[in-house]
mmCIF file of C-alpha atoms and ligand atoms in Angstrom:
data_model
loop_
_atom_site.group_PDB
_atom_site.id
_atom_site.type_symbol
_atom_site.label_atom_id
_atom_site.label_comp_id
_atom_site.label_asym_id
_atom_site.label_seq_id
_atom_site.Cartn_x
_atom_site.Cartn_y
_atom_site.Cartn_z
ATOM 1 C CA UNK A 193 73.129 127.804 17.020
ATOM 2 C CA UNK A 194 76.065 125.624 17.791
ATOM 3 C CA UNK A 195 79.240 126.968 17.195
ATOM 4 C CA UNK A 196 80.927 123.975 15.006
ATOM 5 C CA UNK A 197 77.271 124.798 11.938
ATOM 6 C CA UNK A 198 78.515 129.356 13.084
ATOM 7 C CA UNK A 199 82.043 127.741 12.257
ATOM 8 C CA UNK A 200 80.576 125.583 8.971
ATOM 9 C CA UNK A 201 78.872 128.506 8.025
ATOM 10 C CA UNK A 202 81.703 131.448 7.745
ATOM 11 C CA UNK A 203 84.445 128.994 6.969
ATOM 12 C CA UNK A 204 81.618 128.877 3.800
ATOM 13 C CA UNK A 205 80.988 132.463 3.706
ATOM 14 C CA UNK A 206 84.801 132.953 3.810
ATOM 15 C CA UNK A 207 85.446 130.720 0.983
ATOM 16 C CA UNK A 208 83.320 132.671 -1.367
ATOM 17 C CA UNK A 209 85.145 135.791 -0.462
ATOM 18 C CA UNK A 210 88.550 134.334 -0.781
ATOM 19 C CA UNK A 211 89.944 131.175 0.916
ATOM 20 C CA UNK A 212 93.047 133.356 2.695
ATOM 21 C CA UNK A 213 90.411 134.536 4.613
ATOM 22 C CA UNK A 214 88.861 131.531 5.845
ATOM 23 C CA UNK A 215 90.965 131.639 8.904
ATOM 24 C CA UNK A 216 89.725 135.227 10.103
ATOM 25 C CA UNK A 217 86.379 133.990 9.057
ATOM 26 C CA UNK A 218 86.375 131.408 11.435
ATOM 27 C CA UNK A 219 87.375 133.627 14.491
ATOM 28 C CA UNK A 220 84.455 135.786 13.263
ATOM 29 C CA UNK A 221 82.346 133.139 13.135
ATOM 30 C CA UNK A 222 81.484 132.476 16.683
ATOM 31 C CA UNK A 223 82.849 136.350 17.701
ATOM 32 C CA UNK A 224 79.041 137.779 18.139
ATOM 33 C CA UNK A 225 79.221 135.119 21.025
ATOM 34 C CA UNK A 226 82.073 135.336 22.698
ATOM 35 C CA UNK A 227 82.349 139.425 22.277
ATOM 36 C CA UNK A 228 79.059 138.805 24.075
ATOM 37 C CA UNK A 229 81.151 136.781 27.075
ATOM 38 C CA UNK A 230 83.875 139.264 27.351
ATOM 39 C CA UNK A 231 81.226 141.943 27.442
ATOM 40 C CA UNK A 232 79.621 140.251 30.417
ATOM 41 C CA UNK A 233 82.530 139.757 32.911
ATOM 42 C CA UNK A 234 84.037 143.178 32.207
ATOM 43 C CA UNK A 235 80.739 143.693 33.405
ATOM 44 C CA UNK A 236 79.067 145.805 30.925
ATOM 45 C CA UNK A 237 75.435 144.470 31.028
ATOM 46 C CA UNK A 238 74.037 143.275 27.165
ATOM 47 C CA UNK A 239 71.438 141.264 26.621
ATOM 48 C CA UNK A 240 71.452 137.630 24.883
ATOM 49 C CA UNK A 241 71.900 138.066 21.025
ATOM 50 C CA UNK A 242 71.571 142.090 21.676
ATOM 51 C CA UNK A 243 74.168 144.715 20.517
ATOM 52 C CA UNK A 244 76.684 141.706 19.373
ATOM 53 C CA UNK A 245 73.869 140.242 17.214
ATOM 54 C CA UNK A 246 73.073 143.248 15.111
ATOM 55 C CA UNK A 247 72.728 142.757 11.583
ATOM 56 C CA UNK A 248 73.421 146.425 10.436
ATOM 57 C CA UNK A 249 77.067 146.559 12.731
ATOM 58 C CA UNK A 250 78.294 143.668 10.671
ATOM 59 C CA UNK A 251 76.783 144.549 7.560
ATOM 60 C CA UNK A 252 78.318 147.978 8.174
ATOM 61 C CA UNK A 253 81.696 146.179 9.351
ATOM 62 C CA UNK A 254 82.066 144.305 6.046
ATOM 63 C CA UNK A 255 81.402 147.613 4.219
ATOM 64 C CA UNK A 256 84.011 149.630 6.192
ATOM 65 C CA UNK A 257 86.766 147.085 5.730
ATOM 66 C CA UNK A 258 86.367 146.542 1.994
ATOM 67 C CA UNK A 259 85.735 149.848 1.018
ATOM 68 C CA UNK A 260 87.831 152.197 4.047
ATOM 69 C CA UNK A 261 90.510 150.459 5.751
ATOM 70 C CA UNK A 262 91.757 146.927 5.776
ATOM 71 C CA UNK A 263 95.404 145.035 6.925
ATOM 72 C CA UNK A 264 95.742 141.854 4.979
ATOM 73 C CA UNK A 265 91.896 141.203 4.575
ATOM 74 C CA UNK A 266 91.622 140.880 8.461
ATOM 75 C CA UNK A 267 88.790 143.056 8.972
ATOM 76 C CA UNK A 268 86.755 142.278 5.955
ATOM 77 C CA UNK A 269 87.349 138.334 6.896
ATOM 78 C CA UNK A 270 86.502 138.673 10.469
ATOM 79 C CA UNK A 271 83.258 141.069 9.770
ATOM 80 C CA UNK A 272 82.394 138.093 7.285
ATOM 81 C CA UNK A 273 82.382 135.547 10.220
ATOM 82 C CA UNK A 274 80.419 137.938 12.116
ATOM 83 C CA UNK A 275 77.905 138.244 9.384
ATOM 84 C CA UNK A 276 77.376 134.550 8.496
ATOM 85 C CA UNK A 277 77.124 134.198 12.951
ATOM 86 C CA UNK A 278 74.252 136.387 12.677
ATOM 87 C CA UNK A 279 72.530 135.281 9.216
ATOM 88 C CA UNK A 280 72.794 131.508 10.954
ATOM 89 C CA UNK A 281 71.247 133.002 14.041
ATOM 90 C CA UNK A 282 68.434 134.229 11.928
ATOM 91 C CA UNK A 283 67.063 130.952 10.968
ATOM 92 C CA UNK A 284 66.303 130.201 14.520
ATOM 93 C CA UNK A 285 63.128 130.862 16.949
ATOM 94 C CA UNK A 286 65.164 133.841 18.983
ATOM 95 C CA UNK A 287 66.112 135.582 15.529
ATOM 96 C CA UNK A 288 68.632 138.497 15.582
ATOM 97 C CA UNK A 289 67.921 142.354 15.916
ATOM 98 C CA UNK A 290 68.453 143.904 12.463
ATOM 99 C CA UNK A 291 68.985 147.548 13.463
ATOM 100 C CA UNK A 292 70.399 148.694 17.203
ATOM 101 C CA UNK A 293 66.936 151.066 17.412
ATOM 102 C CA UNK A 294 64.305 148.318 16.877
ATOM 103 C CA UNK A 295 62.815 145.811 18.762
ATOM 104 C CA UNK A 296 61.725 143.706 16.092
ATOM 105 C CA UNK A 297 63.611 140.436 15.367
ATOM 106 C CA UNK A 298 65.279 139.807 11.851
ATOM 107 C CA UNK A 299 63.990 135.727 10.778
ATOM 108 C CA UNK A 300 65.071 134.140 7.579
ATOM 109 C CA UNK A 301 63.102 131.065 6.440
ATOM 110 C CA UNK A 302 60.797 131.806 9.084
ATOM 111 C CA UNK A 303 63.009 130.959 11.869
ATOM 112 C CA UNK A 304 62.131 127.451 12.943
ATOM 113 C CA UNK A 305 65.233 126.391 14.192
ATOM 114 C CA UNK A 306 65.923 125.435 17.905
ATOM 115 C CA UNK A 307 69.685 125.837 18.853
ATOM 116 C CA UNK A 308 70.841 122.207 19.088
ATOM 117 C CA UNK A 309 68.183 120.472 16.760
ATOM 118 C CA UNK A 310 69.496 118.867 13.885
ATOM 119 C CA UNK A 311 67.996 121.147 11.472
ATOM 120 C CA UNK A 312 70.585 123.445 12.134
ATOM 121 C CA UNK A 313 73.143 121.004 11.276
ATOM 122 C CA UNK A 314 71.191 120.384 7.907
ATOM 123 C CA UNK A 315 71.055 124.074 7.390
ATOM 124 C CA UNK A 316 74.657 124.741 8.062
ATOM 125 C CA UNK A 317 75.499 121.553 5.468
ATOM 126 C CA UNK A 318 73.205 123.336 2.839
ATOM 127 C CA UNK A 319 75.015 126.459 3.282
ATOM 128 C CA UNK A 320 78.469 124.448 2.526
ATOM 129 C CA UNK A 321 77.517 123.113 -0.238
ATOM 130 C CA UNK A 322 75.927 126.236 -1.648
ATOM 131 C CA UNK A 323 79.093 127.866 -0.859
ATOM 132 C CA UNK A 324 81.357 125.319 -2.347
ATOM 133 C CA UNK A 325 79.243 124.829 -5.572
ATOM 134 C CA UNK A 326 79.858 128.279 -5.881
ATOM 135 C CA UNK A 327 83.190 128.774 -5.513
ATOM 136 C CA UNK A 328 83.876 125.552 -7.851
ATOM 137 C CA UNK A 329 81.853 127.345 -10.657
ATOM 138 C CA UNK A 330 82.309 130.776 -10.118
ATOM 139 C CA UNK A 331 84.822 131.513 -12.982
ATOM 140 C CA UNK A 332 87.194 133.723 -10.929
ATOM 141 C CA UNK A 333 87.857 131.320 -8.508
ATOM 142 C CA UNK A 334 90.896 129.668 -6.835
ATOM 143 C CA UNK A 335 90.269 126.756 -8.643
ATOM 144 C CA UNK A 336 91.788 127.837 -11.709
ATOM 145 C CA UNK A 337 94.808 129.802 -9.460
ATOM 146 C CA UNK A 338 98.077 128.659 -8.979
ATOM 147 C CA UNK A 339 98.834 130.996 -6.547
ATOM 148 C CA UNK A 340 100.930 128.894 -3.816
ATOM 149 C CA UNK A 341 98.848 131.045 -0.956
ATOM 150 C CA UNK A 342 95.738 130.160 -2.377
ATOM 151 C CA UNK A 343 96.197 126.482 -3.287
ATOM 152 C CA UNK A 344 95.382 123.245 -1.055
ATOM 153 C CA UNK A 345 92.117 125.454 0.374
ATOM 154 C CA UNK A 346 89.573 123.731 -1.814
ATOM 155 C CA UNK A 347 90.726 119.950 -1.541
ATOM 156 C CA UNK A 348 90.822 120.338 2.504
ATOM 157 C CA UNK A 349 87.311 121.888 1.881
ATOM 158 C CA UNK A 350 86.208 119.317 -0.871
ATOM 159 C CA UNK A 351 87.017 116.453 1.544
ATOM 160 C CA UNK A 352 85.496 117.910 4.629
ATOM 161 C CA UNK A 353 82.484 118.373 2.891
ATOM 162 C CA UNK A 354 82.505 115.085 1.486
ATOM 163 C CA UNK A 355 82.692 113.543 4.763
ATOM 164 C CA UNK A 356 80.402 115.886 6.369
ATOM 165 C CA UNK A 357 77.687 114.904 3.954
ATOM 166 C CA UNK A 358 78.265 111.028 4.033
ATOM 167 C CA UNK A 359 78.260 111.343 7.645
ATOM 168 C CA UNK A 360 81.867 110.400 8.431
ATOM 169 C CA UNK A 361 82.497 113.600 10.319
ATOM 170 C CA UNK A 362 81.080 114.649 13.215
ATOM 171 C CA UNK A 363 80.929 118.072 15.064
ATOM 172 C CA UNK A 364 84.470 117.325 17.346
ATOM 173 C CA UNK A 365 86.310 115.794 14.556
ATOM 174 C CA UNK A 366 85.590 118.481 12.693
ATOM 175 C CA UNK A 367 86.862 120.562 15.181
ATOM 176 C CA UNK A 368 90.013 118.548 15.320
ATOM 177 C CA UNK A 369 90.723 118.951 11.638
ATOM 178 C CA UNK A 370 90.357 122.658 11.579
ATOM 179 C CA UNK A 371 93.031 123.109 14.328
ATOM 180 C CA UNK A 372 95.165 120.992 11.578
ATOM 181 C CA UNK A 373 94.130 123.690 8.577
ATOM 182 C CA UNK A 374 94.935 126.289 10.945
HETATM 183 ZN ZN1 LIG B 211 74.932 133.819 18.502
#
């Protein structure tokens, strides 16, 4: 999967959790990829969507940071990227490995998607609006906060999303804007 829909996807992810941690998210996002890089030219040999891809390591990441240790959300928000990364990577042909001892591949939704199709794009805009129809009803959300640290998330997501779906925004200006919410 492209990285702007891994980005889409655990900014949307992120969201849900909290919107201070859509930042971290994002990093996480596209981390099961580029750990996967670093990996390579310190030269430690791992295959393509291998021992970065696992389901259980980030599943076991998020659990660790919300319920053992965490600085500021970091952890949990990062491990949340890393999650949604891997979930996306599941709707597509290669699939992810679920556990680090089998072979088998983890699909969702029968894994149909081929990385750079448009489906994915579709998928990643479904996600968003899941995510943000969520968050706008869920009745502990930052909607109703006035929290100064949590305000001015949800209209920079509202619009994005709004000009995602009528087509206005494409995969480099969205890219463009996030640098700006950074
Ligand atoms: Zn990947």
């Amino acid at each position: 999967m492209k990285w702007q829909n891994h980005i889409i996807i655990g900014a949307s992810f992120g969201a849900i959790i909290n919107p201070v941690i859509i930042p971290v998210a994002v990093l996480g996002s596209t981390a099961p990829d580029w750990i996967e890089y670093i990996l390579k030219i310190v030269g430690i040999k791992v295959k393509h969507r291998g021992v970065t891809h696992v389901v259980l390591y980030w599943l076991a990441a998020i659990a660790f940071f919300s319920l053992i240790a965490d600085y500021h959300h970091i952890g949990l928000g990062f491990s949340i990227g890393g999650f949604s990364h891997v979930i996306a990577d599941s709707f597509t042909i290669a699939g992810v490995p679920f556990s680090p001892t089998s072979d088998a591949r983890f699909h969702l939704f029968g894994g149909k998607l081929r990385t750079g199709n448009a489906g994915e794009y579709v998928v990643a805009g479904i996600i968003a609006v899941l995510c943000a129809t969520w968050v706008y009803y869920s009745p502990t959300s930052f909607k109703n906060s006035h929290d100064a640290e949590t305000s001015g998330f949800m209209p920079f997501f509202y619009d994005w999303k709004k000009e995602y779906d009528s087509g206005v925004v494409d995969g480099a200006e969205w890219k463009e804007n996030r640098l700006k919410f950074l």
